[in-house]
JSON list of C-alpha atoms in Angstrom, two decimals:
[
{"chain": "A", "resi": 1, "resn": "UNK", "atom": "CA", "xyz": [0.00, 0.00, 0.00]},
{"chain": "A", "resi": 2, "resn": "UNK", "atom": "CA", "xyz": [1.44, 3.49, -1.28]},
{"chain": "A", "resi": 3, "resn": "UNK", "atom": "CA", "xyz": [-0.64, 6.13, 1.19]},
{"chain": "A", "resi": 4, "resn": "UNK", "atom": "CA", "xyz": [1.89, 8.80, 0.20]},
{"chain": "A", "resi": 5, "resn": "UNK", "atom": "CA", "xyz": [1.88, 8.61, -3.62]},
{"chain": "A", "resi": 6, "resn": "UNK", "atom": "CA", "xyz": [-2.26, 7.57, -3.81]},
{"chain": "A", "resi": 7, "resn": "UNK", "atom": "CA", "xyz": [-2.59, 10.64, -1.83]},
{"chain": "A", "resi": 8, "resn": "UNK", "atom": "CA", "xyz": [-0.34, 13.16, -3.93]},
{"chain": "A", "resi": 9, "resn": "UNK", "atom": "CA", "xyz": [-1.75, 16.49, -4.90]},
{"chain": "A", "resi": 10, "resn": "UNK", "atom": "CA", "xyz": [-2.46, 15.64, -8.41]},
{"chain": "A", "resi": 11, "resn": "UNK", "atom": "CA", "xyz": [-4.42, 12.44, -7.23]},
{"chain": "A", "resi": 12, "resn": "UNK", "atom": "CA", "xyz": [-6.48, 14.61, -4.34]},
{"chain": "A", "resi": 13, "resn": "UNK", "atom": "CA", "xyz": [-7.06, 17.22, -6.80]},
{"chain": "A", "resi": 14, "resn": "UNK", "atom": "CA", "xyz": [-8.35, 14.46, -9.35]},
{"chain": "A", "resi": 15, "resn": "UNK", "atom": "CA", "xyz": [-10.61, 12.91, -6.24]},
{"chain": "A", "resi": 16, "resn": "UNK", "atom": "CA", "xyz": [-12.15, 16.01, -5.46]},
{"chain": "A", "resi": 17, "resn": "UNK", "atom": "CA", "xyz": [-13.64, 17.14, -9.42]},
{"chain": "A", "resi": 18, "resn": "UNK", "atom": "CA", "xyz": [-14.96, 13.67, -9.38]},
{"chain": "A", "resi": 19, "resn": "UNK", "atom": "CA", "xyz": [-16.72, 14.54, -6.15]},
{"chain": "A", "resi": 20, "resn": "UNK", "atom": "CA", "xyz": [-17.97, 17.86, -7.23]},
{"chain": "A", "resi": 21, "resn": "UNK", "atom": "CA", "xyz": [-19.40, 15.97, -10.33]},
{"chain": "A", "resi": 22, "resn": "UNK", "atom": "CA", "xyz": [-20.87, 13.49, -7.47]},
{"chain": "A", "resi": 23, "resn": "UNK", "atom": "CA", "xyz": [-22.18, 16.28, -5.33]},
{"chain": "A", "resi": 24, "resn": "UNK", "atom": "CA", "xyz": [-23.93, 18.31, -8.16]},
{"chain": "A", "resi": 25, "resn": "UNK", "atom": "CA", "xyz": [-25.64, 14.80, -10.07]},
{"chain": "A", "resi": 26, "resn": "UNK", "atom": "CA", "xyz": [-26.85, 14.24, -6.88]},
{"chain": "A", "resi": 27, "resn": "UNK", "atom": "CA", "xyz": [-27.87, 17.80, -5.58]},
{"chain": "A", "resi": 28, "resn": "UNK", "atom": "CA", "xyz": [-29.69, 18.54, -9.09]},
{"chain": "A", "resi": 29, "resn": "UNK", "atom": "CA", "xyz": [-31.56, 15.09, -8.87]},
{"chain": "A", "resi": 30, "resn": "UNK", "atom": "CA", "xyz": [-32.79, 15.85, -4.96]},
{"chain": "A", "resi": 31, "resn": "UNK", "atom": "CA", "xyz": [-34.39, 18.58, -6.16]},
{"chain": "A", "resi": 32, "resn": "UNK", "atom": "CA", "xyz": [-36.39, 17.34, -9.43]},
{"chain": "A", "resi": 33, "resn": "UNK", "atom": "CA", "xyz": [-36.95, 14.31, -7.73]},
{"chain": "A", "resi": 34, "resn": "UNK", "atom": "CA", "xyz": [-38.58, 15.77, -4.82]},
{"chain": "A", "resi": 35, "resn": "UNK", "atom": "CA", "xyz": [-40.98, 17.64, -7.04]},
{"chain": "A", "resi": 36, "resn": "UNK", "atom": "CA", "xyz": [-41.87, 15.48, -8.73]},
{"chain": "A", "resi": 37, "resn": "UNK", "atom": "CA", "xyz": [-42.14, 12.85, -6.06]},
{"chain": "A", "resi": 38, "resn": "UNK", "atom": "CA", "xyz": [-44.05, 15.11, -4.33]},
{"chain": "A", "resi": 39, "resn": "UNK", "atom": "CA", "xyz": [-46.79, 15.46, -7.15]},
{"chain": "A", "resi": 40, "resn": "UNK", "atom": "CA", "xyz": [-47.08, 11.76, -7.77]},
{"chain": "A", "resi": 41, "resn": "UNK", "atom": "CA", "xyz": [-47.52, 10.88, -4.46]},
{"chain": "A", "resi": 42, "resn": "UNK", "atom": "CA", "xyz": [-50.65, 13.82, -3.92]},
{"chain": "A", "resi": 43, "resn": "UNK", "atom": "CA", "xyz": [-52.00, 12.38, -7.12]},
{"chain": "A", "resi": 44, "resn": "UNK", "atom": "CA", "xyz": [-52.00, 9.13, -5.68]},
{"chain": "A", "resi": 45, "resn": "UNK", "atom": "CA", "xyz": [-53.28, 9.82, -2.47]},
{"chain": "A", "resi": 46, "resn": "UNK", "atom": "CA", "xyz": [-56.32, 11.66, -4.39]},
{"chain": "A", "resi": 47, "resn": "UNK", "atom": "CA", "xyz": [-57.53, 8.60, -5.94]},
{"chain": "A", "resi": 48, "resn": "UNK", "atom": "CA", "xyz": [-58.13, 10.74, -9.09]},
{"chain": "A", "resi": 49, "resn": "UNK", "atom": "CA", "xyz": [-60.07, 8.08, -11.33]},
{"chain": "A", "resi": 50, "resn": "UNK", "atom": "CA", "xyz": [-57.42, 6.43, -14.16]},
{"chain": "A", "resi": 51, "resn": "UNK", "atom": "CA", "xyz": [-54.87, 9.16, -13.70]},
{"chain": "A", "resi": 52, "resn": "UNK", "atom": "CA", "xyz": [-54.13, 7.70, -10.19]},
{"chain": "A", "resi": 53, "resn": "UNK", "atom": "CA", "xyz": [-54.18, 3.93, -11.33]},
{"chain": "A", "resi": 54, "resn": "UNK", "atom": "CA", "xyz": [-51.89, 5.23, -14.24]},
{"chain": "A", "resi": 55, "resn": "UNK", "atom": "CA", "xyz": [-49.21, 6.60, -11.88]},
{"chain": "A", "resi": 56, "resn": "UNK", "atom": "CA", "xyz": [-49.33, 3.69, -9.78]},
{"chain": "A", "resi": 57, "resn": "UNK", "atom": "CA", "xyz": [-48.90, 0.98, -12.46]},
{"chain": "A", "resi": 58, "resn": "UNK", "atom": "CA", "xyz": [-45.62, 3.58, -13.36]},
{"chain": "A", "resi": 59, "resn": "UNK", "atom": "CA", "xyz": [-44.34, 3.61, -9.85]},
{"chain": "A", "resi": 60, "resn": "UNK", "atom": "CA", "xyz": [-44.53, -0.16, -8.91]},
{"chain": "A", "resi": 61, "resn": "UNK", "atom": "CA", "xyz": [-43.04, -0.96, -12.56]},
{"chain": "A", "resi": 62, "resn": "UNK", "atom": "CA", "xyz": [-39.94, 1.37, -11.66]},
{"chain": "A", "resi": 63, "resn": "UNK", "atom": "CA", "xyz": [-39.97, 0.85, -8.31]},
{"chain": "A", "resi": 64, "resn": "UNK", "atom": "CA", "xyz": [-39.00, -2.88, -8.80]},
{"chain": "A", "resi": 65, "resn": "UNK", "atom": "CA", "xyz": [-36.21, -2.35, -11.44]},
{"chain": "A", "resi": 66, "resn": "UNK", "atom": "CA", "xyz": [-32.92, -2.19, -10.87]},
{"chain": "A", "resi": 67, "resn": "UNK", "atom": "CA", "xyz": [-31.70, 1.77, -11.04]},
{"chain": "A", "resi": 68, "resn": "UNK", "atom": "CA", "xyz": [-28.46, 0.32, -12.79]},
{"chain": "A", "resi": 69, "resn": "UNK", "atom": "CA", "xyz": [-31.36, -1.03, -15.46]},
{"chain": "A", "resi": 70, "resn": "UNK", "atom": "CA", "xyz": [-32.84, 2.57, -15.77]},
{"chain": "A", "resi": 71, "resn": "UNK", "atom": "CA", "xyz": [-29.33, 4.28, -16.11]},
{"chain": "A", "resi": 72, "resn": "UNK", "atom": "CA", "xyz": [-28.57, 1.81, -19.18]},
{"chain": "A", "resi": 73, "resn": "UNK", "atom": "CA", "xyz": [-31.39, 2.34, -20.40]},
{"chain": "A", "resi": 74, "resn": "UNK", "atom": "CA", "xyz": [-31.42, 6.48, -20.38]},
{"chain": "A", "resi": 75, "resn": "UNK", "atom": "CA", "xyz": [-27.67, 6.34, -22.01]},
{"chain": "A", "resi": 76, "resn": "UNK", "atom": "CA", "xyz": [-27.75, 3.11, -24.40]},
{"chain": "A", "resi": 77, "resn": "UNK", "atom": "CA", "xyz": [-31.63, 3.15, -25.22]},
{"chain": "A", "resi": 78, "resn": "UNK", "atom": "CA", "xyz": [-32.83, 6.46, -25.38]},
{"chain": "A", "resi": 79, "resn": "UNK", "atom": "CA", "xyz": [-30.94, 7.26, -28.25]},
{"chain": "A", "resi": 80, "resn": "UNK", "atom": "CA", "xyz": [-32.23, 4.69, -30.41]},
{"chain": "A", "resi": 81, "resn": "UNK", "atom": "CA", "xyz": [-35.82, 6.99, -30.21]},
{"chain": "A", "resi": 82, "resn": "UNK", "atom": "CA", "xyz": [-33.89, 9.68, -31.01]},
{"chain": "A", "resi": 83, "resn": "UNK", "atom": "CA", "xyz": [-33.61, 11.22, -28.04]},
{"chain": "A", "resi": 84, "resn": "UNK", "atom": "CA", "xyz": [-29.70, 11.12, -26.62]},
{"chain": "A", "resi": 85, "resn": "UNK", "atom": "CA", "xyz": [-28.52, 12.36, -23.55]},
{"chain": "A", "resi": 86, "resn": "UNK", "atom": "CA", "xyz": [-24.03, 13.14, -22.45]},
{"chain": "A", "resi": 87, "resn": "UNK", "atom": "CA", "xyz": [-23.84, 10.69, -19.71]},
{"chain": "A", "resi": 88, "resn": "UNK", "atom": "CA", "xyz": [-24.22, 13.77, -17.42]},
{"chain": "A", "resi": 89, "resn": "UNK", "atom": "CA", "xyz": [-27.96, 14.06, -18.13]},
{"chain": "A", "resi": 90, "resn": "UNK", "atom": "CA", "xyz": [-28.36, 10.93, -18.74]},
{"chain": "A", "resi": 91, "resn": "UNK", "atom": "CA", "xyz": [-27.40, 9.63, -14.77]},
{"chain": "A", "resi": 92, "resn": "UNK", "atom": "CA", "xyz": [-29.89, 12.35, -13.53]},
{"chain": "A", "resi": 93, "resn": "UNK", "atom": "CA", "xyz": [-32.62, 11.22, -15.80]},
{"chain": "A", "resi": 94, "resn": "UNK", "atom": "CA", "xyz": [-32.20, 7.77, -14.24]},
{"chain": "A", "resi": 95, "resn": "UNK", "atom": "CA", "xyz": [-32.04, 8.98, -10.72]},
{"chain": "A", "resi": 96, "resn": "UNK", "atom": "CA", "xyz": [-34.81, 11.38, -10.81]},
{"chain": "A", "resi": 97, "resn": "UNK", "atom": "CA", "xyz": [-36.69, 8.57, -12.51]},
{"chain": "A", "resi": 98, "resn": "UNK", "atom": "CA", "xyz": [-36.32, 6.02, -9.99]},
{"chain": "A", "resi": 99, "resn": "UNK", "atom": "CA", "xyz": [-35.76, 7.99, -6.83]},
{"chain": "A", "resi": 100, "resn": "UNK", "atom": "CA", "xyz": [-39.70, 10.29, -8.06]},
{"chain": "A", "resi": 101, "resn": "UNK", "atom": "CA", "xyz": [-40.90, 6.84, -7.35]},
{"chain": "A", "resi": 102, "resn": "UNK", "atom": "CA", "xyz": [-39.64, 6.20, -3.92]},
{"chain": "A", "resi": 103, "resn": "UNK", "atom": "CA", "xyz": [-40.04, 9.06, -3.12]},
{"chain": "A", "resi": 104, "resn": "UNK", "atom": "CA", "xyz": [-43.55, 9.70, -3.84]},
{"chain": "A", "resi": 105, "resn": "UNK", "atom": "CA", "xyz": [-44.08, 6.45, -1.79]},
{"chain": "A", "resi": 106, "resn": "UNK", "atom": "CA", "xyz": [-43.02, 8.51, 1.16]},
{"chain": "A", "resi": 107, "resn": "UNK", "atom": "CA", "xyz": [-45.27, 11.03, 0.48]},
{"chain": "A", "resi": 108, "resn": "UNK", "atom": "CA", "xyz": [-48.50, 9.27, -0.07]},
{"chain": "A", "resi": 109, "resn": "UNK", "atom": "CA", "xyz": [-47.97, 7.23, 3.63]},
{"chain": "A", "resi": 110, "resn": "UNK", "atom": "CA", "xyz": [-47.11, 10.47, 4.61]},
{"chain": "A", "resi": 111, "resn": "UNK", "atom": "CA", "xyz": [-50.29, 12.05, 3.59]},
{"chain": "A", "resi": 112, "resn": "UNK", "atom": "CA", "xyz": [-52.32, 8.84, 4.57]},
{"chain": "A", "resi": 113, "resn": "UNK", "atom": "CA", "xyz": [-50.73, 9.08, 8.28]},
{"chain": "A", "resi": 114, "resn": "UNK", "atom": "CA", "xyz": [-52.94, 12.37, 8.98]},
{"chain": "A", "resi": 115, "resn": "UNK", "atom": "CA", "xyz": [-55.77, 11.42, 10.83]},
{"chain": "A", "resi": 116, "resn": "UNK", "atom": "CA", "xyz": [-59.04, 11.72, 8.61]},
{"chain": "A", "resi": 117, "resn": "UNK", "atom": "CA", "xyz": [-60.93, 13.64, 11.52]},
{"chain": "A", "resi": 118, "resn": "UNK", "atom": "CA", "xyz": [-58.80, 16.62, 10.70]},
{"chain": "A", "resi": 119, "resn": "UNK", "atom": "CA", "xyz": [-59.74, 16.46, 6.94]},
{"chain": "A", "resi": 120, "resn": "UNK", "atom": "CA", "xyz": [-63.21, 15.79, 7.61]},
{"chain": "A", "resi": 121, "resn": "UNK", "atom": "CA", "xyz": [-62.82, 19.23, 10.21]},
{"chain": "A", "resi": 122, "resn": "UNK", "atom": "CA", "xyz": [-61.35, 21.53, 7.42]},
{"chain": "A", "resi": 123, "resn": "UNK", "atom": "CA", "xyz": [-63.81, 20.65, 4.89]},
{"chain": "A", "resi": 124, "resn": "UNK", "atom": "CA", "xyz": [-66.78, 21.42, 7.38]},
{"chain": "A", "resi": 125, "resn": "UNK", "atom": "CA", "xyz": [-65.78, 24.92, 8.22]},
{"chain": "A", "resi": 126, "resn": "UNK", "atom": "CA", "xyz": [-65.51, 25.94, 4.93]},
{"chain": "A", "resi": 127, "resn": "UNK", "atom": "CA", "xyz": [-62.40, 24.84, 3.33]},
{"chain": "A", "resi": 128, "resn": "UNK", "atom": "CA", "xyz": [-61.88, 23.22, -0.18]},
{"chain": "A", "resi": 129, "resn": "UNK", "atom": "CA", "xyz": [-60.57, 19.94, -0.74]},
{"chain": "A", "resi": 130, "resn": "UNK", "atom": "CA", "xyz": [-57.62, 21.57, -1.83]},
{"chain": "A", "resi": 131, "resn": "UNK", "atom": "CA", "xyz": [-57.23, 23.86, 0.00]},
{"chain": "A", "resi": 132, "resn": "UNK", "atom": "CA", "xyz": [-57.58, 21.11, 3.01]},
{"chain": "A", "resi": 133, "resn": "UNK", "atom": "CA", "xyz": [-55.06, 19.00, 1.07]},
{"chain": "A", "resi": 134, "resn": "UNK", "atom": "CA", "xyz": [-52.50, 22.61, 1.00]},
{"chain": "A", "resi": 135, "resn": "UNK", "atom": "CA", "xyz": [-53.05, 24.25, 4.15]},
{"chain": "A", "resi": 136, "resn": "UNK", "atom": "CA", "xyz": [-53.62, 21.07, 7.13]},
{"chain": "A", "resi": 137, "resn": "UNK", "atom": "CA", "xyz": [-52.76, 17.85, 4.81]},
{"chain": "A", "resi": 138, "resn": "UNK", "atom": "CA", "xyz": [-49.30, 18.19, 3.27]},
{"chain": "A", "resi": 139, "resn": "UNK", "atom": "CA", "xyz": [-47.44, 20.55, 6.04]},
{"chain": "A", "resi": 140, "resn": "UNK", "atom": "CA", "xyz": [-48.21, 18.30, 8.47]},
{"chain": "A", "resi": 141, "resn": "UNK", "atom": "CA", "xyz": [-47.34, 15.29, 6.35]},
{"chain": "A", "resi": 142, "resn": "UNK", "atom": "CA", "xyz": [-44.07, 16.70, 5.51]},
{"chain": "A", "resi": 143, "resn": "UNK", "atom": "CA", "xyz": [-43.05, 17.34, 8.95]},
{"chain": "A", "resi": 144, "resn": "UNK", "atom": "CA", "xyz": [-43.19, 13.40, 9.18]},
{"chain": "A", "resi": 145, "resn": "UNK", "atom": "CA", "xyz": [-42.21, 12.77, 6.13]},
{"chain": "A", "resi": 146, "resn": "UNK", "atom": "CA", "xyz": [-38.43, 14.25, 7.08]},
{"chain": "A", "resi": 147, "resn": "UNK", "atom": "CA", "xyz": [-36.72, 11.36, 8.23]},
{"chain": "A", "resi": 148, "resn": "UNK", "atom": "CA", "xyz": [-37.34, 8.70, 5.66]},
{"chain": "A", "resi": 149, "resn": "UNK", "atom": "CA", "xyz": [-37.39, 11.66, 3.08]},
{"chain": "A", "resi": 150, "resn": "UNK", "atom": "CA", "xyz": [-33.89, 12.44, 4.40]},
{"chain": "A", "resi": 151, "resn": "UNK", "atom": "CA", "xyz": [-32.74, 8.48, 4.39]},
{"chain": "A", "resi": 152, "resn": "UNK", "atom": "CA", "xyz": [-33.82, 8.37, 0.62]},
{"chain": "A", "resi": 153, "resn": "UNK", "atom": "CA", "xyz": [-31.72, 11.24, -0.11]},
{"chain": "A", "resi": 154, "resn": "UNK", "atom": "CA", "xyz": [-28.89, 9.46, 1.35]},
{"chain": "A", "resi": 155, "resn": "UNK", "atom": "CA", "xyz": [-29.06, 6.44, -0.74]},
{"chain": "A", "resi": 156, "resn": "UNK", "atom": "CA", "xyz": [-29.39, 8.79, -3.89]},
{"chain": "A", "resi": 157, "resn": "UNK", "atom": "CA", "xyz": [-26.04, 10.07, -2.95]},
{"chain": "A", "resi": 158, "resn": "UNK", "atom": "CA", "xyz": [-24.62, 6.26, -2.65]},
{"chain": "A", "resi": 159, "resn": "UNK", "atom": "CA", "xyz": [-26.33, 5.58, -5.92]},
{"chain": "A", "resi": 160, "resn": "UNK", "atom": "CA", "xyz": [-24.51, 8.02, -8.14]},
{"chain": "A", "resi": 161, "resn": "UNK", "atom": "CA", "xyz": [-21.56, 6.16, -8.12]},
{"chain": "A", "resi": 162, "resn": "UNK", "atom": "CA", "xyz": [-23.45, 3.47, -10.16]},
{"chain": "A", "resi": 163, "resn": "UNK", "atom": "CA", "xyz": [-23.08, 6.02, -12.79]},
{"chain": "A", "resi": 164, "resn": "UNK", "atom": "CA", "xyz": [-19.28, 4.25, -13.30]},
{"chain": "A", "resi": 165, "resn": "UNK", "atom": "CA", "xyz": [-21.07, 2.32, -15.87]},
{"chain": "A", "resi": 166, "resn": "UNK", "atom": "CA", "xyz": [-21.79, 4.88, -18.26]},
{"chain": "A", "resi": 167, "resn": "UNK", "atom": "CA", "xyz": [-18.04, 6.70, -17.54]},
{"chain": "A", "resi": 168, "resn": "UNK", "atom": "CA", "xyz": [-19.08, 9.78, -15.88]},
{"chain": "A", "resi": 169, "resn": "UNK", "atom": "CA", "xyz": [-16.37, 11.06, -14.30]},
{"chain": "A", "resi": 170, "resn": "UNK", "atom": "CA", "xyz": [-17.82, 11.19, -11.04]},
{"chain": "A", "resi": 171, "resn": "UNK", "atom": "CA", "xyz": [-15.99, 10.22, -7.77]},
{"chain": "A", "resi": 172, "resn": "UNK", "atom": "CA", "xyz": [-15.84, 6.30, -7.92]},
{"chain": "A", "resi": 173, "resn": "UNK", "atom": "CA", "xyz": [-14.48, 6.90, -11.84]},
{"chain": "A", "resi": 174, "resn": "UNK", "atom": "CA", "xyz": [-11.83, 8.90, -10.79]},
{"chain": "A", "resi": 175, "resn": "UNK", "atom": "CA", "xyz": [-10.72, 6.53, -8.25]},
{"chain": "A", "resi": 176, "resn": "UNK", "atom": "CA", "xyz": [-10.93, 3.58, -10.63]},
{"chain": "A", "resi": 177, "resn": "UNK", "atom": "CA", "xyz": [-8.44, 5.84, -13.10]},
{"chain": "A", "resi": 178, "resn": "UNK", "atom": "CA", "xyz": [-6.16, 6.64, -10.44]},
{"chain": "A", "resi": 179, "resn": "UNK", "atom": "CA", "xyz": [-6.22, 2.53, -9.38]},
{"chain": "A", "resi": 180, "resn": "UNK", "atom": "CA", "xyz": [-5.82, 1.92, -12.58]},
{"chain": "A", "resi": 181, "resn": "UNK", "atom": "CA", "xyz": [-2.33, 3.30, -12.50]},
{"chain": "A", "resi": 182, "resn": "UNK", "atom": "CA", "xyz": [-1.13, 1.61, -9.51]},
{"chain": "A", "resi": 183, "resn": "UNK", "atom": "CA", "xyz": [-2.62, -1.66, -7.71]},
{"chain": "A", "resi": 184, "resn": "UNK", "atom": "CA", "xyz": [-0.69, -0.64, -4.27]},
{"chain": "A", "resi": 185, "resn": "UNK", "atom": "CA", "xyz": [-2.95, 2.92, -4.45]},
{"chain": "A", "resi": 186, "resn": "UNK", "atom": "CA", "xyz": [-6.50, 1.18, -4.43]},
{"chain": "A", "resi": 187, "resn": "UNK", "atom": "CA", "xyz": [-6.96, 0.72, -0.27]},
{"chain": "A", "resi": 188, "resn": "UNK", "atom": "CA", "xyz": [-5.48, 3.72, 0.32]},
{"chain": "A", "resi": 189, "resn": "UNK", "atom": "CA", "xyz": [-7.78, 5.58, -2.65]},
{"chain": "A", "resi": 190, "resn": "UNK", "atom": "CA", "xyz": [-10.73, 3.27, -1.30]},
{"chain": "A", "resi": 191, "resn": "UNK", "atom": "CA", "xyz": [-10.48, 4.95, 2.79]},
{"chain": "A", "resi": 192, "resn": "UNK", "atom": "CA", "xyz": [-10.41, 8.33, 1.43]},
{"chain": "A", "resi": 193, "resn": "UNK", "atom": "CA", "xyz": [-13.41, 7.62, -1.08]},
{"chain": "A", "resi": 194, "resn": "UNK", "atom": "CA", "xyz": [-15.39, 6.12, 1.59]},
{"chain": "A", "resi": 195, "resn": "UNK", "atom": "CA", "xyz": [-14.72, 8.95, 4.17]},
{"chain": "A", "resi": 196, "resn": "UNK", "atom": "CA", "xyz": [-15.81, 11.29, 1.69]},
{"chain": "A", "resi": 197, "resn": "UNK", "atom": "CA", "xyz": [-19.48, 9.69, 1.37]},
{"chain": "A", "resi": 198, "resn": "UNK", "atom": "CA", "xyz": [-19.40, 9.24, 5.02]},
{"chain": "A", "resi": 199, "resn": "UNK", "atom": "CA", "xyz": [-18.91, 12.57, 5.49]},
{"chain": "A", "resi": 200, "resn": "UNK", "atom": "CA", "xyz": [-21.46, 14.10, 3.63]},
{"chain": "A", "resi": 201, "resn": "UNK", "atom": "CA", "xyz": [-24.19, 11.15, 4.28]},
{"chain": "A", "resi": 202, "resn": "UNK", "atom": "CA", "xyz": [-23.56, 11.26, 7.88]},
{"chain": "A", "resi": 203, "resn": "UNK", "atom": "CA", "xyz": [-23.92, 15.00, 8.10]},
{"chain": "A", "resi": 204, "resn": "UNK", "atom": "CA", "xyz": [-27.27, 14.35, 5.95]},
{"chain": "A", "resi": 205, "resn": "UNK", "atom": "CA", "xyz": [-28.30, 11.82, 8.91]},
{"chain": "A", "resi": 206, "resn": "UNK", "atom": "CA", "xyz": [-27.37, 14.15, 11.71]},
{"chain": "A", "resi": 207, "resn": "UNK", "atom": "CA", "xyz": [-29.57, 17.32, 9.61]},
{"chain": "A", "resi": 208, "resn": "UNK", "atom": "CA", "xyz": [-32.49, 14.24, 9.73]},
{"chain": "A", "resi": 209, "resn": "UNK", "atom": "CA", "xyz": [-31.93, 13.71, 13.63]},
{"chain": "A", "resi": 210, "resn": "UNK", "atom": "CA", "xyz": [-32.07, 17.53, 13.94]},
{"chain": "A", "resi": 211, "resn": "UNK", "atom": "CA", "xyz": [-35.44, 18.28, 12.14]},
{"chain": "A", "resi": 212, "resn": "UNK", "atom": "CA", "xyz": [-36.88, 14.91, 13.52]},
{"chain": "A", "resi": 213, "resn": "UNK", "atom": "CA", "xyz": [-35.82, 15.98, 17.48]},
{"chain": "A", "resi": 214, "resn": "UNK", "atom": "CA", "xyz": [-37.61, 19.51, 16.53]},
{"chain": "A", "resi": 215, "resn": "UNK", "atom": "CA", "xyz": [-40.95, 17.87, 15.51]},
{"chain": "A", "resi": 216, "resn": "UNK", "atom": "CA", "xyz": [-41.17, 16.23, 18.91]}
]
């Protein structure tokens, strides 16, 4: 094991653009993916006729594939339609694909978890259904929604270094290159890359604890 040459400046410097790459995949696909799993999961839990059965034949098909299928399938298969994506695009396509899904899991027990006797309140002093659904529904849903909301954000994190498949140079690619040049650099390469998604995943978890301790 060569600690002092895997961890040269050149090597660091090499680590740390694939982690910015890491960071921003996954910090672009937390935010469509909790807008959209958001909108799924309110259409689900409004039991719109069709449209609702629609979305929920979508999410239990992509809920149950393999996100390494989906990420193939946005960079190898899309293009064959026509439509072609850099593998940039391409890995948050996937991710926001599959994590909408989970996500808007979350959210619709979330939204089922608020006692109907609250609903049934709003709507007989006046209130809407939606505006029932906006104002006493969802914030309280999301308040207990944090934690597992937080825990899938997490895994999204872990799950951008599947993107090695399609060669974006995100962290775990970068490491592989740098491996690549030296067998007696991979453990040492390996502890650094792992304490740099414990870092940031564990400081997720400890935001989670904090929010979660504040609801109580």
């Amino acid at each position: 094991m060569d600690f002092i040459g895997a961890y040269s400046p050149a090597h660091l410097t090499f680590l740390l653009q694939g982690f910015l790459v890491t960071l921003e995949v996954a910090f672009i696909s937390i935010i469509f993916s909790f807008i959209f799993g958001i909108i799924i999961g309110v259409i689900r839990y409004t039991k719109i006729p069709g449209i609702s059965q629609i979305f929920a034949i979508i999410v239990e098909t992509i809920r149950n594939l393999p996100l390494l299928l989906i990420i193939f399938f946005t960079y190898f298969a899309l293009p064959e339609v026509g439509l072609k994506l850099d593998k940039f695009y391409a890995a948050i396509v996937a991710l926001v694909v599959f994590e909408s899904a989970m996500l808007s899991e979350i959210v619709r027990g979330g939204l089922n978890s608020i006692d109907k006797g609250q609903i049934e309140a709003a709507r007989s002093s006046g209130l809407t259904y939606i505006q029932t659904l906006w104002y006493i529904v969802l914030p309280q849903a999301l308040r207990r929604m944090v934690p597992p909301i937080v825990s899938q954000f997490i895994s999204l994190l872990k799950d951008t270094s599947l993107a090695i498949v399609i060669a974006l140079p995100e962290l775990m690619n970068h490491a592989q290159i740098i491996n690549g040049r030296n067998v007696n650099y991979v453990i040492p390469i390996f502890i650094l890359v792992a304490l740099m998604y414990f870092v940031v995943n564990y400081s997720l978890s400890l935001v989670s604890r904090r929010l979660e301790y504040k609801q109580r």
